[in-house]
Coordinates of C-alpha atoms and ligand atoms in Angstrom, one line a residue:
Chain A
M1 CA 237.1 71.5 74.0
K2 CA 236.7 70.1 70.5
Q3 CA 239.1 71.7 68.0
A4 CA 237.7 74.0 65.4
P5 CA 236.4 72.1 62.3
Y6 CA 238.3 72.3 59.0
L7 CA 235.6 74.2 57.2
Q8 CA 233.4 76.4 59.3
I9 CA 230.3 78.1 58.0
D10 CA 229.3 80.7 60.5
G11 CA 226.0 82.5 60.4
V12 CA 225.9 82.9 56.7
E13 CA 223.0 84.9 55.3
K14 CA 222.4 85.8 51.7
T15 CA 220.0 88.3 50.2
F16 CA 220.1 89.2 46.5
T17 CA 219.1 92.8 45.9
R18 CA 218.4 94.3 42.5
G19 CA 216.9 97.7 42.5
D20 CA 214.3 97.8 45.2
T21 CA 213.4 94.1 45.0
S22 CA 215.3 91.8 47.4
N23 CA 215.3 88.1 47.7
H24 CA 216.3 86.6 51.0
V25 CA 217.7 83.2 50.0
L26 CA 219.8 81.9 52.8
A27 CA 219.3 82.5 56.5
D28 CA 221.5 81.7 59.4
I29 CA 223.6 78.8 58.1
H30 CA 225.9 77.3 60.8
V31 CA 227.8 74.1 60.1
G32 CA 231.3 72.7 60.6
I33 CA 232.9 70.1 58.4
D34 CA 235.9 68.0 59.3
K35 CA 238.9 67.2 57.2
G36 CA 238.3 64.2 54.9
E37 CA 234.6 64.3 55.5
F38 CA 232.1 63.7 52.6
V39 CA 229.1 65.9 53.1
S40 CA 226.0 66.1 50.8
I41 CA 223.6 69.0 50.6
I42 CA 220.1 68.1 49.6
G43 CA 217.0 70.2 49.2
H44 CA 214.3 71.2 46.8
S45 CA 215.1 73.1 43.6
G46 CA 215.6 76.8 44.1
C47 CA 216.2 76.6 47.9
G48 CA 219.7 78.1 47.6
K49 CA 222.1 75.1 47.5
S50 CA 224.1 76.5 44.7
T51 CA 224.2 79.9 46.4
L52 CA 225.6 78.3 49.5
L53 CA 228.2 76.3 47.5
N54 CA 229.2 79.5 45.6
I55 CA 229.7 81.3 49.0
I56 CA 232.0 78.5 50.1
A57 CA 233.8 78.8 46.8
G58 CA 234.1 82.5 47.2
L59 CA 232.4 83.2 43.9
T60 CA 229.4 84.9 45.7
P61 CA 230.0 87.1 48.7
A62 CA 227.8 86.4 51.7
T63 CA 225.6 89.2 52.9
S64 CA 226.6 88.6 56.5
G65 CA 228.4 85.8 58.3
G66 CA 231.6 84.1 57.0
V67 CA 233.3 81.0 56.0
L68 CA 236.6 79.8 57.5
L69 CA 238.7 77.2 55.8
D70 CA 241.7 75.9 57.7
N71 CA 241.4 78.9 60.0
K72 CA 241.6 81.4 57.1
E73 CA 238.6 83.5 56.0
V74 CA 237.2 82.8 52.6
N75 CA 236.7 86.1 50.7
E76 CA 237.7 85.3 47.1
P77 CA 237.7 82.2 44.9
G78 CA 240.8 80.2 44.7
P79 CA 242.1 76.8 43.6
D80 CA 242.2 75.5 47.2
R81 CA 238.4 75.3 46.9
A82 CA 238.0 73.6 43.4
V83 CA 234.5 73.5 42.0
V84 CA 232.9 70.9 39.8
F85 CA 230.2 72.9 38.2
Q86 CA 226.6 71.9 37.5
N87 CA 227.2 71.9 33.8
H88 CA 230.8 70.8 33.5
S89 CA 232.1 74.2 32.3
L90 CA 234.9 72.8 30.2
L91 CA 236.3 75.2 27.8
P92 CA 235.1 74.0 24.4
W93 CA 238.0 75.3 22.4
L94 CA 240.5 73.2 24.4
T95 CA 241.0 69.4 24.3
V96 CA 240.4 67.2 27.4
Y97 CA 244.1 67.3 28.1
E98 CA 244.4 71.0 27.7
N99 CA 241.5 71.8 29.9
V100 CA 243.1 69.9 32.8
R101 CA 246.6 71.1 31.9
M102 CA 245.5 74.8 32.0
A103 CA 244.6 74.3 35.7
V104 CA 247.8 72.4 36.4
D105 CA 249.9 75.1 34.7
K106 CA 248.3 77.8 36.7
V107 CA 248.5 76.2 40.1
F108 CA 251.9 74.5 39.9
R109 CA 253.8 76.9 37.6
A110 CA 256.3 77.7 40.3
T111 CA 256.5 74.4 42.1
K112 CA 256.6 71.7 39.3
S113 CA 258.7 71.3 36.1
R114 CA 257.1 71.1 32.7
A115 CA 257.5 67.3 32.7
E116 CA 256.1 66.9 36.2
R117 CA 253.1 69.0 35.2
H118 CA 252.5 66.7 32.2
D119 CA 252.7 63.6 34.4
W120 CA 250.4 65.2 37.0
T121 CA 247.8 66.0 34.3
M122 CA 248.0 62.5 32.9
H123 CA 247.7 61.0 36.4
K124 CA 244.5 62.9 37.1
L125 CA 243.0 61.9 33.7
D126 CA 243.9 58.3 34.5
L127 CA 242.2 58.6 37.9
V128 CA 238.9 59.3 36.2
H129 CA 239.6 56.9 33.3
M130 CA 239.8 59.6 30.7
A131 CA 243.4 59.3 29.5
H132 CA 242.3 57.6 26.4
A133 CA 240.3 60.6 25.2
R134 CA 242.9 63.2 26.0
D135 CA 243.0 64.7 22.5
R136 CA 239.3 65.0 22.1
R137 CA 237.3 68.2 22.5
P138 CA 234.4 68.5 24.9
A139 CA 231.8 68.5 22.1
E140 CA 233.2 65.1 21.0
I141 CA 232.7 63.3 24.3
S142 CA 229.6 62.2 26.2
G143 CA 228.0 64.0 29.2
G144 CA 229.4 61.5 31.7
M145 CA 232.9 61.9 30.2
K146 CA 232.7 65.7 30.5
Q147 CA 231.9 65.5 34.2
R148 CA 234.8 63.1 34.6
V149 CA 237.1 65.6 33.0
G150 CA 235.6 68.3 35.2
I151 CA 236.4 66.2 38.2
A152 CA 239.9 65.6 37.0
R153 CA 240.5 69.3 36.5
A154 CA 239.2 70.0 40.0
L155 CA 241.4 67.3 41.5
A156 CA 244.4 68.5 39.6
M157 CA 244.4 71.7 41.6
E158 CA 245.0 69.6 44.7
P159 CA 242.3 71.5 46.6
K160 CA 241.8 71.6 50.3
I161 CA 238.2 71.0 49.6
L162 CA 236.3 69.8 46.6
L163 CA 233.0 71.3 45.9
L164 CA 230.6 69.5 43.5
D165 CA 227.4 71.2 42.3
E166 CA 225.0 68.4 41.2
P167 CA 227.9 66.9 39.2
F168 CA 225.8 64.0 37.9
G169 CA 222.5 65.9 37.5
A170 CA 222.2 65.7 33.8
L171 CA 223.3 62.0 33.4
D172 CA 221.4 58.8 33.0
A173 CA 221.2 56.3 35.9
L174 CA 223.8 54.0 34.6
T175 CA 226.4 56.6 34.0
R176 CA 225.5 58.1 37.3
A177 CA 226.3 54.9 39.2
H178 CA 229.6 54.6 37.4
L179 CA 230.6 58.1 38.4
Q180 CA 229.4 57.7 42.0
D181 CA 231.7 54.7 42.3
S182 CA 234.5 56.7 40.8
V183 CA 234.0 59.5 43.3
M184 CA 233.9 57.0 46.2
Q185 CA 237.1 55.5 45.0
I186 CA 238.8 58.9 44.7
H187 CA 237.6 59.9 48.1
A188 CA 239.0 56.7 49.5
T189 CA 242.3 57.1 47.8
L190 CA 242.9 60.8 48.3
K191 CA 240.9 61.4 51.5
N192 CA 239.7 64.8 50.2
T193 CA 237.1 66.9 52.0
M194 CA 234.2 67.0 49.7
I195 CA 230.8 68.8 49.6
M196 CA 228.3 67.7 47.0
I197 CA 225.0 69.1 46.1
T198 CA 222.5 66.5 44.9
H199 CA 218.8 65.9 44.3
D200 CA 219.2 62.2 44.5
V201 CA 218.4 60.6 47.9
D202 CA 220.2 57.3 47.1
E203 CA 223.3 59.2 45.9
A204 CA 223.3 61.2 49.1
V205 CA 223.1 58.2 51.4
L206 CA 225.5 56.1 49.4
L207 CA 228.3 58.7 49.3
S208 CA 228.0 60.8 52.4
D209 CA 229.3 60.8 56.0
R210 CA 226.7 63.4 56.7
I211 CA 223.7 64.8 54.8
I212 CA 222.7 68.4 55.2
M213 CA 219.0 68.8 54.5
M214 CA 217.8 72.3 53.6
T215 CA 214.4 73.7 54.2
N216 CA 212.5 75.4 51.4
G217 CA 213.1 79.0 50.5
P218 CA 212.7 81.9 50.8
A219 CA 215.2 82.2 53.7
A220 CA 216.2 78.6 53.5
T221 CA 218.3 77.2 56.3
I222 CA 219.6 73.9 57.4
G223 CA 216.7 71.8 58.6
E224 CA 218.4 68.8 59.8
I225 CA 221.8 67.0 59.5
L226 CA 221.8 63.3 59.2
E227 CA 224.8 61.1 60.1
V228 CA 225.2 58.1 57.8
S229 CA 227.3 55.6 59.9
L230 CA 227.8 53.0 57.2
P231 CA 231.3 51.5 57.1
R232 CA 233.5 52.1 54.0
P233 CA 234.1 50.9 51.4
R234 CA 230.4 50.8 50.5
K235 CA 229.0 48.5 47.9
R236 CA 225.7 49.6 46.4
L237 CA 224.3 46.1 46.0
E238 CA 225.0 45.0 49.5
L239 CA 223.4 48.2 50.9
V240 CA 220.1 47.5 49.3
T241 CA 219.1 45.3 52.2
N242 CA 221.1 47.1 54.9
T243 CA 218.9 48.4 57.7
T244 CA 221.1 51.5 58.4
Y245 CA 220.9 52.4 54.7
I246 CA 217.2 52.0 54.5
K247 CA 216.6 54.0 57.7
A248 CA 218.8 56.8 56.5
R249 CA 217.1 56.8 53.1
E250 CA 213.7 56.9 54.8
A251 CA 214.7 59.8 57.0
V252 CA 215.8 61.9 54.0
L253 CA 212.7 61.1 52.1
K254 CA 210.5 61.9 55.0
F255 CA 212.2 65.2 55.5
L256 CA 211.9 66.1 51.8
Y257 CA 208.4 64.9 51.1
E258 CA 206.6 65.1 54.3
R259 CA 207.9 67.9 56.5
H260 CA 209.3 70.2 53.8
A261 CA 207.3 69.2 50.7
F262 CA 208.0 71.4 47.8
V263 CA 205.2 73.9 47.3
E264 CA 204.8 74.7 43.7
A265 CA 204.2 78.4 43.1
A266 CA 200.7 78.6 41.5
Chain B
M1 CA 223.0 71.3 29.6
S2 CA 220.6 69.0 27.8
R3 CA 222.2 65.7 27.0
P4 CA 220.3 62.8 25.8
A5 CA 220.1 60.1 28.4
L6 CA 221.4 56.6 28.1
R7 CA 224.9 57.2 27.0
A8 CA 227.4 54.6 28.1
V9 CA 230.4 56.2 29.7
E10 CA 233.2 54.5 28.0
T11 CA 231.6 54.2 24.6
M12 CA 234.4 54.2 22.0
P13 CA 233.3 55.4 18.5
Q14 CA 231.3 52.6 16.9
P15 CA 232.8 51.0 13.8
S16 CA 231.0 52.7 10.9
A17 CA 227.9 50.8 10.0
A18 CA 228.3 52.2 6.5
A19 CA 231.0 49.7 5.4
P20 CA 228.9 47.2 3.3
A21 CA 229.3 43.5 3.8
P22 CA 230.5 41.8 0.6
S23 CA 227.4 39.7 0.0
A24 CA 226.3 40.3 -3.6
E25 CA 229.3 38.6 -5.1
V26 CA 228.0 35.2 -4.2
V27 CA 225.1 35.4 -6.5
T28 CA 226.4 37.2 -9.5
L29 CA 228.5 34.9 -11.6
T30 CA 230.3 37.5 -13.7
P31 CA 230.2 40.8 -11.8
P32 CA 231.0 43.7 -14.3
R33 CA 234.4 45.0 -13.3
S34 CA 233.7 48.6 -13.5
A35 CA 230.3 48.4 -11.7
P36 CA 231.5 49.1 -8.1
R37 CA 233.7 52.0 -9.1
L38 CA 231.0 53.5 -11.2
A39 CA 228.5 53.0 -8.5
L40 CA 230.9 54.9 -6.2
L41 CA 231.5 57.7 -8.7
K42 CA 227.9 58.2 -9.6
P43 CA 226.6 59.8 -6.3
K44 CA 229.7 62.0 -6.3
L45 CA 229.1 63.2 -9.8
I46 CA 225.4 63.8 -9.1
S47 CA 226.2 65.9 -6.0
T48 CA 228.8 67.9 -7.7
A49 CA 226.5 68.5 -10.6
S50 CA 223.7 69.5 -8.4
V51 CA 226.0 72.2 -6.9
V52 CA 227.6 73.5 -10.1
L53 CA 224.8 73.2 -12.6
P54 CA 222.1 75.5 -11.2
P55 CA 224.2 78.6 -10.9
L56 CA 225.7 77.9 -14.4
L57 CA 222.2 77.5 -15.9
T58 CA 221.1 80.7 -14.1
L59 CA 224.1 82.5 -15.5
A60 CA 223.4 81.3 -19.0
L61 CA 219.9 82.4 -18.7
I62 CA 220.8 85.9 -17.4
L63 CA 223.3 86.3 -20.3
L64 CA 220.7 85.3 -22.8
V65 CA 218.1 87.7 -21.5
W66 CA 220.7 90.4 -21.3
E67 CA 221.8 89.7 -24.9
I68 CA 218.3 89.9 -26.2
L69 CA 217.5 93.1 -24.3
C70 CA 220.6 94.9 -25.3
S71 CA 221.1 93.8 -28.9
G72 CA 218.5 96.2 -30.4
A73 CA 219.5 99.3 -32.2
G74 CA 218.6 101.8 -29.5
A75 CA 220.1 99.8 -26.5
T76 CA 221.9 102.1 -24.0
L77 CA 224.0 99.4 -22.5
P78 CA 226.3 97.0 -24.3
S79 CA 225.2 93.3 -24.7
P80 CA 227.5 90.5 -23.4
S81 CA 228.8 89.8 -26.9
Q82 CA 229.6 93.5 -27.3
V83 CA 231.4 93.5 -24.0
W84 CA 233.5 90.6 -25.2
R85 CA 234.3 92.3 -28.4
D86 CA 235.3 95.6 -26.7
S87 CA 237.1 94.3 -23.6
S88 CA 238.3 90.8 -24.2
D89 CA 241.9 92.0 -23.4
L90 CA 240.8 93.0 -19.9
I91 CA 239.0 89.7 -19.4
L92 CA 241.7 87.4 -20.8
D93 CA 244.8 88.9 -19.2
P94 CA 244.4 90.5 -15.8
F95 CA 248.1 91.2 -15.4
F96 CA 249.3 93.0 -18.6
V97 CA 251.3 96.1 -18.4
A98 CA 251.1 98.3 -21.6
G99 CA 251.9 101.8 -20.1
S100 CA 251.7 103.6 -16.8
Q101 CA 248.0 104.0 -17.0
D102 CA 247.2 101.0 -19.3
I103 CA 247.5 98.0 -17.0
G104 CA 245.5 94.9 -16.3
L105 CA 242.6 94.8 -13.9
G106 CA 244.5 92.4 -11.7
W107 CA 247.1 95.1 -10.9
R108 CA 244.4 97.6 -10.1
V109 CA 242.6 95.2 -7.9
L110 CA 245.8 94.4 -6.1
T111 CA 246.4 98.2 -5.4
S112 CA 242.8 98.4 -4.0
L113 CA 243.4 95.3 -2.0
Q114 CA 246.5 96.7 -0.5
R115 CA 244.6 99.8 0.8
V116 CA 241.9 97.5 2.1
A117 CA 244.5 95.3 3.8
I118 CA 246.0 98.2 5.6
G119 CA 242.7 99.9 6.6
F120 CA 241.0 96.8 7.5
G121 CA 244.0 95.5 9.5
L122 CA 244.0 98.6 11.5
A123 CA 240.3 98.5 12.0
A124 CA 240.5 94.9 13.2
L125 CA 243.3 95.7 15.7
V126 CA 241.6 98.8 17.1
G127 CA 238.1 97.4 16.9
I128 CA 239.0 94.3 18.9
A129 CA 240.9 96.3 21.4
V130 CA 238.3 99.0 22.0
G131 CA 235.5 96.3 21.7
T132 CA 237.1 94.4 24.5
L133 CA 237.3 97.5 26.7
V134 CA 233.6 98.3 26.0
G135 CA 232.5 94.8 26.6
Q136 CA 234.5 94.4 29.8
S137 CA 233.7 97.7 31.5
T138 CA 230.2 99.0 32.2
W139 CA 231.6 102.5 32.4
A140 CA 233.4 102.4 29.1
M141 CA 230.2 101.1 27.6
R142 CA 228.0 103.8 29.1
G143 CA 230.5 106.5 27.9
L144 CA 231.3 105.2 24.5
D145 CA 228.5 103.2 23.2
P146 CA 226.1 106.1 22.4
I147 CA 228.9 107.9 20.5
F148 CA 229.7 104.7 18.5
Q149 CA 226.0 104.2 17.8
V150 CA 225.9 107.7 16.2
L151 CA 229.2 107.5 14.4
R152 CA 228.5 104.2 12.8
T153 CA 225.6 105.5 10.9
V154 CA 227.7 108.1 9.1
P155 CA 228.0 106.9 5.5
P156 CA 231.6 106.0 4.5
L157 CA 232.0 108.7 1.9
A158 CA 230.9 111.5 4.2
W159 CA 234.3 110.9 6.0
L160 CA 236.2 111.4 2.8
P161 CA 236.4 115.3 2.7
I162 CA 237.5 115.5 6.3
S163 CA 240.2 112.9 5.9
L164 CA 241.4 114.6 2.6
A165 CA 241.6 117.8 4.6
A166 CA 243.5 116.1 7.4
F167 CA 245.9 113.9 5.5
R168 CA 246.2 116.1 2.4
D169 CA 246.9 113.0 0.3
A170 CA 244.6 110.6 -1.5
N171 CA 246.1 107.3 -0.4
P172 CA 246.0 107.7 3.4
S173 CA 242.5 109.3 3.0
A174 CA 241.3 106.2 1.2
I175 CA 242.8 104.0 3.9
F176 CA 241.2 106.1 6.6
V177 CA 237.8 105.7 5.0
I178 CA 238.3 101.9 4.9
F179 CA 239.3 102.0 8.5
I180 CA 236.4 104.1 9.8
T181 CA 233.9 102.0 7.7
A182 CA 235.1 98.6 8.8
I183 CA 235.7 99.4 12.5
W184 CA 232.1 99.6 13.7
P185 CA 230.9 96.1 13.1
I186 CA 234.1 94.7 14.4
L187 CA 234.0 96.9 17.6
I188 CA 230.4 96.3 18.3
N189 CA 230.4 92.6 17.7
T190 CA 233.5 92.2 19.8
S191 CA 231.9 94.0 22.7
V192 CA 228.8 91.8 22.4
G193 CA 231.0 88.7 22.3
I194 CA 232.9 89.8 25.4
R195 CA 229.6 90.7 27.3
N196 CA 228.2 87.2 26.4
I197 CA 231.1 85.2 27.9
P198 CA 229.2 82.6 29.9
Q199 CA 229.4 83.1 33.6
D200 CA 230.7 79.5 33.8
Y201 CA 233.9 80.4 32.1
R202 CA 234.3 83.4 34.4
N203 CA 233.9 81.2 37.3
V204 CA 236.5 78.8 36.0
A205 CA 238.9 81.7 35.6
A206 CA 238.0 83.0 39.1
V207 CA 238.6 79.6 40.7
L208 CA 242.0 79.4 38.9
R209 CA 242.8 83.0 39.8
L210 CA 243.7 83.9 36.2
N211 CA 245.1 87.5 36.0
Q212 CA 243.8 90.0 33.5
I213 CA 246.2 89.1 30.8
E214 CA 245.7 85.4 31.1
F215 CA 242.0 85.9 31.2
F216 CA 242.2 87.9 28.0
W217 CA 244.2 85.3 26.0
K218 CA 242.8 82.1 27.5
I219 CA 239.1 82.9 28.0
M220 CA 238.0 86.1 26.4
L221 CA 239.4 85.9 22.9
P222 CA 238.6 82.2 22.3
S223 CA 235.1 82.7 23.8
A224 CA 234.3 85.8 21.8
A225 CA 235.9 84.5 18.6
P226 CA 232.7 83.6 16.8
Y227 CA 231.3 87.1 17.4
I228 CA 234.6 88.7 16.5
F229 CA 234.7 86.8 13.2
T230 CA 231.1 87.8 12.4
G231 CA 232.2 91.4 12.9
L232 CA 235.3 90.9 10.7
R233 CA 233.2 89.4 8.0
I234 CA 230.8 92.3 7.9
G235 CA 233.7 94.7 8.1
V236 CA 235.6 93.3 5.2
G237 CA 232.4 93.5 3.1
L238 CA 231.9 97.1 4.0
A239 CA 235.6 97.9 3.4
W240 CA 235.4 96.6 -0.1
L241 CA 232.2 98.6 -0.7
A242 CA 233.9 101.7 0.5
I243 CA 237.2 101.4 -1.3
V244 CA 235.5 101.4 -4.7
A245 CA 233.6 104.5 -3.8
A246 CA 236.6 106.2 -2.3
E247 CA 238.8 105.5 -5.2
M248 CA 236.3 106.9 -7.6
L249 CA 236.7 110.3 -5.9
T250 CA 240.4 110.2 -5.0
G251 CA 241.8 109.0 -8.3
G252 CA 245.2 107.2 -8.8
V253 CA 245.5 103.6 -9.5
G254 CA 242.8 101.2 -8.3
I255 CA 239.7 99.5 -9.4
G256 CA 237.4 102.3 -8.3
F257 CA 239.3 104.9 -10.3
F258 CA 239.4 102.6 -13.3
I259 CA 235.5 102.7 -13.3
W260 CA 235.4 106.4 -13.1
D261 CA 238.0 106.7 -15.8
A262 CA 236.1 104.4 -18.1
W263 CA 232.9 106.3 -17.5
N264 CA 234.6 109.5 -18.5
S265 CA 235.8 108.0 -21.7
S266 CA 232.5 106.2 -22.3
K267 CA 233.9 102.7 -22.1
L268 CA 230.8 101.0 -20.8
S269 CA 232.1 97.5 -21.6
D270 CA 235.2 98.1 -19.4
I271 CA 233.0 99.1 -16.5
I272 CA 230.9 95.9 -16.8
V273 CA 234.1 93.8 -16.7
A274 CA 235.3 95.8 -13.6
L275 CA 232.0 95.1 -11.9
V276 CA 232.4 91.4 -12.4
Y277 CA 235.9 91.6 -10.9
I278 CA 234.7 93.6 -7.9
G279 CA 231.9 91.2 -7.2
F280 CA 234.3 88.2 -7.5
I281 CA 237.0 89.7 -5.2
G282 CA 234.3 90.7 -2.6
F283 CA 233.1 87.1 -2.7
V284 CA 236.6 85.7 -2.2
L285 CA 237.3 88.1 0.7
D286 CA 234.1 87.0 2.5
R287 CA 235.0 83.4 2.0
L288 CA 238.5 83.9 3.2
I289 CA 237.4 85.4 6.5
A290 CA 234.7 82.7 6.8
G291 CA 237.3 80.0 6.2
L292 CA 239.7 81.6 8.7
A293 CA 236.8 81.7 11.2
T294 CA 236.1 78.0 10.9
I295 CA 239.8 77.2 11.4
V296 CA 240.3 79.4 14.4
T297 CA 237.0 78.8 16.2
R298 CA 236.9 75.0 15.6
G299 CA 235.0 73.5 18.5
T300 CA 234.1 76.9 20.0
A301 CA 230.7 77.2 18.5
A302 CA 229.7 73.6 19.0
N303 CA 229.3 73.0 22.6
Ligands
ATP401 N1 222.7 86.1 40.9 C1 221.5 86.0 41.5 N2 220.7 87.1 41.5 C2 219.5 87.1 42.0 N3 218.9 86.0 42.6 C3 219.6 84.8 42.6 C4 220.9 84.8 42.0 N4 221.3 83.5 42.1 C5 220.3 82.8 42.6 N5 219.3 83.6 42.9 C6 218.1 83.1 43.6 O1 218.4 82.4 44.7 C7 217.6 81.3 44.8 C8 218.3 80.0 45.0 O2 219.0 79.7 43.9 P1 220.0 78.5 43.8 O3 220.6 78.5 42.4 O4 221.0 78.6 44.9 O5 219.1 77.3 44.0 P2 219.4 75.7 44.0 O6 219.0 75.2 45.3 O7 220.8 75.5 43.6 O8 218.5 75.2 42.9 P3 218.7 74.0 41.9 O9 218.6 72.8 42.7 O10 217.6 74.1 40.9 O11 220.1 74.2 41.3 C9 216.6 81.3 43.7 O12 215.4 81.8 44.1 C10 217.2 82.2 42.7 O13 216.3 82.9 41.9
MG402 MG1 221.8 74.7 41.8

């Protein structure tokens, strides 16, 4: 028998209820994710991707079903499931360094000395190439830099699993490409388990081992899971002509725009 | 988040384009020495003048109109020149001491400021603490908010008889009136600020598992700081309004009682000088809190 996956999502359902109106967002989500795997979730806007990620993070409770990480049930948020939020969520009154340091101080207060925590913080900032801007405040750095700091903060918690909610959604194509390369590099070096939400088909195929494609809401569920069996390290320029890449891309596009085309509410 | 697209990731701050290239020297044979410095000074002078001159001109105009209106024989109020003749000692030396009741306005203002400092300080402490509670807890809000909404409309002086009865002394009563006047805007603004903490910051705190105390110091206070300072600014203005009125009734030393005393001895010129003092101090208090706010909340508002 195959051993249980590292992260197991088991029959997760979510219904938002307010007063007597209820909104069935997620239905019957089953999936297992292995240690060190990079998985993308793709689907049309509003289908419930963020909701699913928040359930894994423990920020939103599932209506029924459950999530197991490393054989432990997830029922509250914690630093073992670090989140890179859709809109960076850096604290604007702290500098870049302080934003990361705050997380380091909280997670490693008991296990690392002051000097070790400083080194750890600087190391994570180096990893995302942001050490040079350590004393600037979020308002003084670009959108791409903010996301880098957000990633550094999440990595600094040394999470079992890294959750990224459209981390590059608000960025231009050039910056996006830079950051995708950074994330691939980090994944190769640290071998983290990562789940990333994206709207971008190329991004999903380039980065992922598997792509989870979600159907449209209400009651969205997993429509299909696509394996991307491209060898790593992947180089974006070489992939342009790669048949596996082109096929994977086509499969995702067909899923999104043919079989589950987004129906605009009139 | 709405970021303009096309921002390079590693862009360092561009060298300022404002630094002018030295090109003109080549053409001019004898460049006048003082020209560049004057050219630099001129815009500064103009900008300073454009800030300072309009209020000065307006002031001169007001004084002129006032002088004309009040210099007739039947005028009920003193003209500016009359004020100067009657009360130049008060204007020129704020800190003279010529007897137990004959002291400069500076001393009186300081006494009033001391009361404001105590009353306002207490209001800030209690207001921020209770405001945090009300902002954090739905039940505290449901229970307390309606009561606060009613209490805050009670005029400051209406509290004075009750506090006189309770404290049996003028000084603590005046301080209590300051407190009860200043607390409402502080409390209500704080609770709004706490309620408006973005969900993102709460999520960050949740992922990090910050405990209540860490959450208060690291997220709540800095995030709500702009709101809290708005409350403090309104509060200090109200406190200054209330102290003058309260002192008129309670007596003793203080700028409010000075006005009342001057009225009883028909020294209208003294009252006018005192009014200018009060306005000026109120302005300074407001600027002080505003300045403190910009120092403390640097970065917070701009996101
Ligand atoms: N706290 C909430 N209360 C009520 N309904 C909610 C809540 N959060 C999300 N929803 C609803 O759940 C649905 C899915 O939202 P979600 O944010 O998960 O979508 P998404 O797939 O992440 O969209 P996007 O790609 O635009 O970020 C939406 O219809 C939304 O209105
Ligand atoms: Mg989302």
